[in-house]
Tab-separated table of C-alpha atoms and ligand atoms in Angstrom:
chain	number	residue	atom	x	y	z
A	1	MET	CA	70.082	101.731	83.957
A	2	ALA	CA	72.149	100.821	87.019
A	3	GLU	CA	71.612	97.336	88.384
A	4	ALA	CA	69.611	97.059	91.630
A	5	PRO	CA	71.933	96.425	94.585
A	6	GLU	CA	72.248	92.870	95.841
A	7	HIS	CA	70.813	92.218	99.322
A	8	VAL	CA	72.954	90.175	101.687
A	9	GLU	CA	72.124	88.963	105.191
A	10	CYS	CA	75.692	88.840	106.464
A	11	LEU	CA	78.581	90.487	104.683
A	12	ILE	CA	82.114	89.706	105.849
A	13	ILE	CA	84.906	92.024	104.791
A	14	GLY	CA	88.363	90.434	104.884
A	15	SER	CA	89.797	86.946	104.582
A	16	GLY	CA	92.244	86.354	107.431
A	17	PRO	CA	91.625	83.973	110.334
A	18	ALA	CA	89.001	86.348	111.803
A	19	GLY	CA	86.984	86.685	108.586
A	20	TYR	CA	87.042	82.995	107.718
A	21	THR	CA	86.149	81.915	111.241
A	22	ALA	CA	83.239	84.365	111.216
A	23	ALA	CA	82.238	82.863	107.848
A	24	ILE	CA	82.355	79.291	109.164
A	25	TYR	CA	80.073	80.170	112.076
A	26	ALA	CA	77.773	82.374	109.998
A	27	ALA	CA	77.387	79.701	107.310
A	28	ARG	CA	76.555	77.030	109.881
A	29	ALA	CA	73.966	79.387	111.384
A	30	ASP	CA	72.361	79.679	107.937
A	31	MET	CA	73.155	83.390	107.615
A	32	LYS	CA	74.257	82.885	103.979
A	33	PRO	CA	77.466	84.856	104.426
A	34	VAL	CA	79.142	86.587	101.530
A	35	LEU	CA	82.844	87.212	102.137
A	36	TYR	CA	85.010	89.606	100.169
A	37	GLU	CA	88.659	88.613	100.274
A	38	GLY	CA	90.196	92.066	99.927
A	39	MET	CA	93.588	93.125	98.660
A	40	GLN	CA	95.579	90.297	100.266
A	41	PRO	CA	93.437	87.128	100.105
A	42	GLY	CA	94.206	85.062	103.192
A	43	GLY	CA	95.637	88.028	105.066
A	44	GLN	CA	98.981	88.432	106.804
A	45	LEU	CA	99.557	84.691	107.279
A	46	THR	CA	100.029	84.277	103.563
A	47	ILE	CA	103.355	86.081	103.893
A	48	THR	CA	104.684	83.904	106.705
A	49	THR	CA	106.204	80.480	106.262
A	50	ASP	CA	105.704	77.827	108.962
A	51	VAL	CA	102.976	78.396	111.527
A	52	GLU	CA	103.821	76.364	114.604
A	53	ASN	CA	101.682	78.041	117.229
A	54	TYR	CA	98.196	77.422	115.838
A	55	PRO	CA	96.656	74.596	117.872
A	56	GLY	CA	95.644	71.494	115.992
A	57	TYR	CA	98.677	71.238	113.728
A	58	PRO	CA	101.186	69.143	115.684
A	59	ASP	CA	103.761	69.325	112.894
A	60	GLY	CA	103.106	72.981	112.048
A	61	ILE	CA	101.707	74.164	108.738
A	62	MET	CA	102.716	76.683	106.099
A	63	GLY	CA	100.824	79.978	106.467
A	64	PRO	CA	99.372	79.987	102.914
A	65	GLU	CA	98.257	76.352	103.260
A	66	MET	CA	96.562	77.085	106.561
A	67	MET	CA	94.657	79.982	105.041
A	68	ASP	CA	93.669	77.793	102.111
A	69	ASN	CA	92.250	75.328	104.639
A	70	PHE	CA	90.309	78.119	106.369
A	71	LYS	CA	88.855	79.092	103.006
A	72	LYS	CA	87.968	75.507	101.992
A	73	GLN	CA	86.158	74.987	105.297
A	74	ALA	CA	84.212	78.245	104.932
A	75	VAL	CA	83.248	77.407	101.328
A	76	ARG	CA	82.288	73.804	102.131
A	77	LEU	CA	79.891	75.066	104.785
A	78	GLY	CA	78.241	77.471	102.357
A	79	THR	CA	80.114	80.788	102.389
A	80	ASP	CA	80.060	82.684	99.130
A	81	VAL	CA	83.719	83.766	98.936
A	82	ARG	CA	84.341	86.457	96.368
A	83	PHE	CA	87.476	88.090	95.084
A	84	GLY	CA	87.026	91.829	95.453
A	85	MET	CA	87.895	94.829	97.504
A	86	VAL	CA	85.379	96.832	99.508
A	87	THR	CA	86.193	100.409	98.631
A	88	LYS	CA	83.421	102.437	100.283
A	89	VAL	CA	80.699	102.029	102.886
A	90	ASP	CA	77.692	103.942	104.118
A	91	PHE	CA	76.440	102.737	107.490
A	92	SER	CA	73.945	105.542	108.055
A	93	GLU	CA	70.789	103.401	107.836
A	94	GLU	CA	70.342	100.516	110.242
A	95	GLY	CA	69.721	97.155	108.612
A	96	LYS	CA	70.574	98.611	105.203
A	97	HIS	CA	74.329	98.982	105.320
A	98	ARG	CA	75.552	100.020	101.913
A	99	VAL	CA	78.864	98.663	100.719
A	100	TRP	CA	80.596	99.200	97.400
A	101	VAL	CA	82.965	96.624	95.947
A	102	ASP	CA	85.762	97.557	93.540
A	103	GLY	CA	84.407	101.075	93.310
A	104	SER	CA	81.081	100.232	91.667
A	105	THR	CA	79.102	97.111	92.669
A	106	GLU	CA	76.691	98.062	95.430
A	107	ILE	CA	75.536	95.651	98.104
A	108	ILE	CA	73.008	96.213	100.858
A	109	ALA	CA	73.828	94.184	103.950
A	110	GLU	CA	71.659	93.569	106.979
A	111	SER	CA	74.731	92.827	109.063
A	112	VAL	CA	78.406	93.477	108.421
A	113	ILE	CA	81.437	91.834	109.992
A	114	ILE	CA	84.624	93.859	109.623
A	115	SER	CA	87.732	91.673	109.580
A	116	THR	CA	90.023	93.776	107.441
A	117	GLY	CA	93.098	93.172	109.618
A	118	ALA	CA	96.156	95.322	109.929
A	119	SER	CA	99.260	95.754	107.876
A	120	ALA	CA	102.736	95.739	109.346
A	121	ARG	CA	104.685	98.871	108.624
A	122	TRP	CA	107.895	98.252	106.716
A	123	LEU	CA	111.074	100.250	106.283
A	124	GLY	CA	110.609	100.391	102.526
A	125	ILE	CA	114.058	99.259	101.437
A	126	GLU	CA	114.543	96.893	98.497
A	127	SER	CA	116.312	94.096	100.400
A	128	GLU	CA	113.521	93.979	102.983
A	129	THR	CA	110.975	93.097	100.289
A	130	ARG	CA	113.293	90.694	98.473
A	131	LEU	CA	114.153	88.720	101.646
A	132	ASN	CA	110.685	88.798	103.166
A	133	GLY	CA	109.954	85.280	104.400
A	134	SER	CA	113.642	84.360	103.925
A	135	GLY	CA	114.906	85.861	107.153
A	136	VAL	CA	112.920	89.087	107.164
A	137	SER	CA	109.786	89.035	109.302
A	138	ALA	CA	107.412	91.423	111.020
A	139	CYS	CA	106.412	88.947	113.726
A	140	ALA	CA	108.913	87.647	116.281
A	141	VAL	CA	106.339	85.476	118.013
A	142	CYS	CA	105.521	83.793	114.679
A	143	ASP	CA	109.037	83.374	113.311
A	144	GLY	CA	111.536	83.821	116.174
A	145	PHE	CA	111.709	80.088	116.798
A	146	PHE	CA	113.477	79.520	113.467
A	147	TYR	CA	116.465	81.508	114.712
A	148	ARG	CA	117.099	79.508	117.863
A	149	GLY	CA	120.717	79.995	118.953
A	150	MET	CA	121.430	82.478	116.147
A	151	ASP	CA	122.070	86.220	116.013
A	152	VAL	CA	119.192	88.456	114.904
A	153	ALA	CA	118.351	92.155	114.657
A	154	ILE	CA	115.100	93.943	115.385
A	155	VAL	CA	114.210	97.467	114.273
A	156	GLY	CA	112.026	99.742	116.383
A	157	GLY	CA	111.930	101.431	119.753
A	158	GLY	CA	108.284	101.014	120.759
A	159	ASP	CA	106.636	98.525	123.107
A	160	THR	CA	106.297	95.953	120.345
A	161	ALA	CA	109.998	96.081	119.466
A	162	ALA	CA	110.976	95.949	123.144
A	163	GLU	CA	108.618	93.068	123.853
A	164	GLU	CA	109.741	91.174	120.769
A	165	ALA	CA	113.427	91.819	121.548
A	166	SER	CA	112.881	90.271	124.989
A	167	TYR	CA	111.084	87.337	123.415
A	168	LEU	CA	113.869	86.806	120.869
A	169	ALA	CA	116.541	87.107	123.561
A	170	LYS	CA	115.155	83.974	125.207
A	171	ILE	CA	115.508	81.997	121.987
A	172	CYS	CA	118.421	83.543	120.121
A	173	ASN	CA	122.086	83.893	120.894
A	174	LYS	CA	122.177	87.665	120.463
A	175	VAL	CA	119.665	90.375	119.592
A	176	TYR	CA	120.695	93.709	118.112
A	177	MET	CA	117.988	96.301	118.694
A	178	LEU	CA	118.171	99.092	116.145
A	179	VAL	CA	116.629	102.283	117.534
A	180	ARG	CA	116.560	105.290	115.242
A	181	ARG	CA	116.741	107.931	117.980
A	182	ASP	CA	118.708	108.250	121.212
A	183	GLU	CA	115.653	107.218	123.192
A	184	MET	CA	112.863	104.697	122.960
A	185	ARG	CA	109.159	105.250	122.718
A	186	ALA	CA	108.541	102.059	124.741
A	187	SER	CA	107.298	102.257	128.332
A	188	LYS	CA	109.966	102.690	131.000
A	189	ALA	CA	109.352	99.189	132.305
A	190	MET	CA	109.955	97.662	128.870
A	191	GLN	CA	113.043	99.795	128.316
A	192	HIS	CA	114.393	98.696	131.642
A	193	ARG	CA	113.832	95.091	130.706
A	194	VAL	CA	115.696	95.258	127.392
A	195	GLU	CA	118.523	97.316	128.857
A	196	ASN	CA	118.996	94.672	131.521
A	197	THR	CA	118.942	91.676	129.228
A	198	PRO	CA	122.574	90.682	128.711
A	199	ASN	CA	122.198	89.340	125.157
A	200	ILE	CA	120.343	92.407	123.822
A	201	GLU	CA	122.621	95.098	122.423
A	202	ILE	CA	120.879	98.393	121.732
A	203	LEU	CA	122.304	100.398	118.869
A	204	TRP	CA	121.051	103.959	119.333
A	205	ASN	CA	120.638	106.459	116.492
A	206	SER	CA	120.840	103.597	114.058
A	207	GLU	CA	119.191	103.395	110.684
A	208	THR	CA	119.217	100.371	108.439
A	209	ASP	CA	120.830	100.872	105.049
A	210	GLU	CA	120.524	97.364	103.672
A	211	ILE	CA	119.864	93.782	104.665
A	212	LEU	CA	122.531	91.657	103.045
A	213	GLY	CA	122.199	88.187	101.500
A	214	ASP	CA	121.227	86.763	98.119
A	215	THR	CA	118.564	84.238	99.056
A	216	VAL	CA	118.540	84.402	102.879
A	217	VAL	CA	119.503	87.070	105.395
A	218	GLU	CA	123.231	86.959	106.129
A	219	ALA	CA	124.052	90.385	107.563
A	220	VAL	CA	122.794	93.921	108.026
A	221	ARG	CA	124.423	97.263	107.287
A	222	VAL	CA	123.445	100.208	109.483
A	223	HIS	CA	124.687	103.729	109.983
A	224	ASN	CA	124.712	106.009	112.988
A	225	ILE	CA	122.717	109.112	112.087
A	226	GLN	CA	124.781	111.324	114.413
A	227	THR	CA	128.315	110.194	113.618
A	228	GLY	CA	127.735	108.780	110.128
A	229	GLU	CA	129.649	105.670	111.176
A	230	LYS	CA	128.694	102.569	109.162
A	231	MET	CA	128.566	99.100	110.679
A	232	GLU	CA	127.963	95.686	109.189
A	233	PHE	CA	127.343	92.587	111.286
A	234	PRO	CA	126.248	89.035	110.521
A	235	ILE	CA	122.703	88.017	111.440
A	236	SER	CA	120.300	85.276	110.359
A	237	GLY	CA	116.988	86.998	111.089
A	238	PHE	CA	115.858	90.603	110.634
A	239	PHE	CA	112.680	91.635	112.426
A	240	VAL	CA	110.762	94.807	111.717
A	241	ALA	CA	108.642	96.110	114.619
A	242	ILE	CA	107.893	99.694	113.712
A	243	GLY	CA	104.146	99.485	114.230
A	244	HIS	CA	101.058	98.255	112.443
A	245	THR	CA	98.361	100.149	110.648
A	246	PRO	CA	94.819	98.800	110.943
A	247	ASN	CA	93.077	98.582	107.581
A	248	THR	CA	90.123	100.670	108.636
A	249	ASP	CA	90.339	103.862	106.553
A	250	ILE	CA	87.135	103.167	104.612
A	251	PHE	CA	85.097	103.010	107.840
A	252	LYS	CA	86.174	106.435	109.127
A	253	GLY	CA	83.243	108.719	109.789
A	254	PHE	CA	80.912	105.820	110.605
A	255	ILE	CA	82.727	103.538	113.028
A	256	ASP	CA	84.294	104.717	116.295
A	257	MET	CA	88.044	104.168	116.355
A	258	ASP	CA	90.903	105.021	118.674
A	259	ASP	CA	93.525	107.569	117.698
A	260	GLN	CA	95.498	104.903	115.817
A	261	GLY	CA	92.518	103.750	113.761
A	262	TYR	CA	91.740	100.538	115.657
A	263	ILE	CA	87.981	99.892	115.786
A	264	ILE	CA	86.507	100.241	119.247
A	265	THR	CA	84.238	97.369	120.231
A	266	LYS	CA	81.937	97.267	123.240
A	267	PRO	CA	83.308	95.349	126.245
A	268	ASP	CA	82.989	91.557	125.985
A	269	SER	CA	81.582	91.733	122.474
A	270	SER	CA	82.405	92.488	118.857
A	271	LYS	CA	79.728	95.213	118.620
A	272	THR	CA	80.774	98.551	117.174
A	273	ASN	CA	78.936	101.831	117.715
A	274	ILE	CA	76.692	100.973	114.732
A	275	PRO	CA	74.008	98.332	115.401
A	276	GLY	CA	74.489	95.409	113.037
A	277	VAL	CA	78.151	96.159	112.340
A	278	PHE	CA	80.681	93.986	114.147
A	279	ALA	CA	84.475	93.989	114.183
A	280	CYS	CA	87.023	91.297	114.892
A	281	GLY	CA	90.667	90.396	114.396
A	282	ASP	CA	93.546	92.800	114.003
A	283	ALA	CA	91.323	95.661	112.837
A	284	GLN	CA	90.180	95.952	116.474
A	285	ASP	CA	92.960	94.208	118.430
A	286	LYS	CA	96.306	95.886	118.870
A	287	ILE	CA	97.367	93.855	121.876
A	288	TYR	CA	97.391	90.136	121.001
A	289	ARG	CA	97.434	90.060	117.179
A	290	GLN	CA	97.672	86.282	116.883
A	291	ALA	CA	95.912	84.073	114.338
A	292	VAL	CA	94.243	82.118	117.103
A	293	THR	CA	92.962	85.209	118.922
A	294	ALA	CA	91.749	86.666	115.609
A	295	ALA	CA	89.904	83.410	114.877
A	296	GLY	CA	88.329	83.525	118.348
A	297	SER	CA	87.118	87.069	117.842
A	298	GLY	CA	85.763	86.106	114.396
A	299	CYS	CA	83.657	83.473	116.110
A	300	MET	CA	82.405	86.114	118.562
A	301	ALA	CA	81.459	88.440	115.690
A	302	ALA	CA	79.426	85.745	113.928
A	303	LEU	CA	77.617	84.828	117.149
A	304	ASP	CA	76.877	88.509	117.822
A	305	ALA	CA	75.643	88.989	114.245
A	306	GLU	CA	73.434	85.907	114.500
A	307	ARG	CA	71.825	87.205	117.692
A	308	TYR	CA	71.349	90.619	116.100
A	309	LEU	CA	69.673	89.143	113.009
A	310	SER	CA	67.437	86.818	115.048
A	311	HIS	CA	66.348	89.748	117.186
A	312	ARG	CA	65.529	91.840	114.100
A	313	LYS	CA	63.455	88.998	112.663
A	314	SER	CA	61.526	88.580	115.918
A	315	VAL	CA	60.806	92.292	116.390
A	316	PRO	CA	58.528	93.824	113.704
A	317	ALA	CA	60.031	96.942	112.057
B	401	NDP	P1	104.814	102.473	118.138
B	401	NDP	O1	104.225	103.358	117.101
B	401	NDP	O2	104.551	102.733	119.557
B	401	NDP	O3	106.408	102.482	117.963
B	401	NDP	C1	106.985	102.368	116.709
B	401	NDP	C2	108.490	102.407	116.894
B	401	NDP	O4	109.096	102.199	115.630
B	401	NDP	C3	109.012	103.750	117.415
B	401	NDP	O5	110.131	103.520	118.232
B	401	NDP	C4	109.408	104.455	116.130
B	401	NDP	O6	110.454	105.388	116.298
B	401	NDP	C5	109.937	103.301	115.325
B	401	NDP	N1	109.893	103.558	113.903
B	401	NDP	C6	108.831	103.988	113.168
B	401	NDP	N2	109.169	104.072	111.871
B	401	NDP	C7	110.469	103.708	111.806
B	401	NDP	C8	111.398	103.606	110.737
B	401	NDP	N3	111.050	103.884	109.479
B	401	NDP	N4	112.657	103.210	111.016
B	401	NDP	C9	113.029	102.907	112.275
B	401	NDP	N5	112.197	102.983	113.334
B	401	NDP	C10	110.936	103.374	113.092
B	401	NDP	O7	104.377	100.975	117.680
B	401	NDP	P2	104.316	99.642	118.548
B	401	NDP	O8	103.901	98.581	117.586
B	401	NDP	O9	105.559	99.434	119.306
B	401	NDP	O10	103.130	99.882	119.569
B	401	NDP	C11	101.808	100.192	119.110
B	401	NDP	C12	100.894	100.430	120.306
B	401	NDP	O11	100.654	99.203	120.993
B	401	NDP	C13	101.519	101.384	121.332
B	401	NDP	O12	100.498	102.151	121.890
B	401	NDP	C14	102.096	100.442	122.362
B	401	NDP	O13	102.215	101.037	123.645
B	401	NDP	C15	101.065	99.314	122.339
B	401	NDP	N6	101.667	98.063	122.779
B	401	NDP	C16	101.523	97.717	124.085
B	401	NDP	C17	102.080	96.562	124.551
B	401	NDP	C18	101.886	96.220	125.971
B	401	NDP	O14	101.348	97.044	126.701
B	401	NDP	N7	102.295	95.059	126.394
B	401	NDP	C19	102.856	95.654	123.697
B	401	NDP	C20	102.981	96.129	122.337
B	401	NDP	C21	102.401	97.300	121.919
B	401	NDP	P3	110.148	106.872	116.868
B	401	NDP	O15	109.901	106.699	118.325
B	401	NDP	O16	111.421	107.584	116.546
B	401	NDP	O17	108.969	107.380	116.107
C-alpha cells in the first residue's frame, strides 16, 4: 500500500539566496518550513568564485561558502532542508498543493514558495565547461571586477550582453563583443551605447570555436560565419550572455508565466495566480538577478506566506 502523503505547512522549492532567505523567515515565524534543495544545491552562486557585492562581507566571500552559510542559518533556525528534486506539482486544490519529490514521494503543502531560480544558457563547447570559474563566467556584474585593466570577450547580442559589455568597458581595458549575426537583438538605445563606447569592439557574424588556456582563460578563437575567416586574440575573461532560462517548467499549466517562462507575481508582492503559492528570486525576476535582490524577494515570499497561513487559520473553512 502506498504511504500516506506527508503534510507540510510551508514547502520551499529551491536552495539559492531566495529559497534560504524564505526559509530563515518562515522558520522564525514557526511555519516549520521544509526546503528541497533541487538539482544544484545552493543555486547559481555555487559556480561563482568570490562574491564581493553581497553586503555584510567586507572582505568578500566565496560563493559556495556563502551558500553554506545561508543553509546553516536556515537549519539552525529550524528549517528541514532535504536533498531532493521536485519533479511534479498539482496546484488545483487550494490549501492542498500536491508536490512530488524525485518522481514518487508525495507531499501535501498548505503553502508553497517557489524559488527554483534560473539557469544561464551556455554555448555548449568543451572549453567553456572546463574553464568555468577560471575565466569563464555568465555574470559580468559578479565577476567583471576580477578583470580590471585586462582584455575580455562577451558573447551575445541581446540587452544583457549589451548592458554587461558597457559595464565591463568601465572596468576592463578592452571588450570584444561577439555577435553571431550582423545585427543585435538589443534595444536601439543599448546598441547605440555599445557602438559609441571606444573600448568595445563588436565582432559581427562571429561564432566562438574554442576558449584557449589550460587552467585559466588565455585567448579565444572565433570564426566569421560569412567569410569563414578565423581569428584568435588574447583575453583573460570570457563572458557568456546569451540569455537565461527560468527553472519553471514543472509549474506550467498551473502558474501564470510570461512568454519566457518567468513567473508572474502580483504587483508589490510575491503572490502568484494561485492562492497560497508564492514565487521569488530568479524564477520571477529577469531584470535584477542579483543574490541580494533574490534574498529580498525570498523574505517577501515568506512574509506573504505567513500572512496567508494566519488568515486561513483565522477564517473557518
Ligand atoms: P535575449 O534572448 O534577448 O538575447 C540573447 C542573445 O544571445 C541574442 O543576441 C542571441 O542571438 C544570442 N545568442 C543566443 N544563443 C546564442 C549562441 N549559442 N551563440 C551566440 N549567441 C547566442 O537574452 P537577454 O538575456 O539579453 O535578455 C533577456 C530579456 O531581458 C530580454 O527581453 C531583454 O530585453 C531583457 N533585458 C532588459 C534589460 C533592460 O531593459 N535594462 C537588461 C537585460 C535584459 P540572436 O539574436 O541571433 O538569437
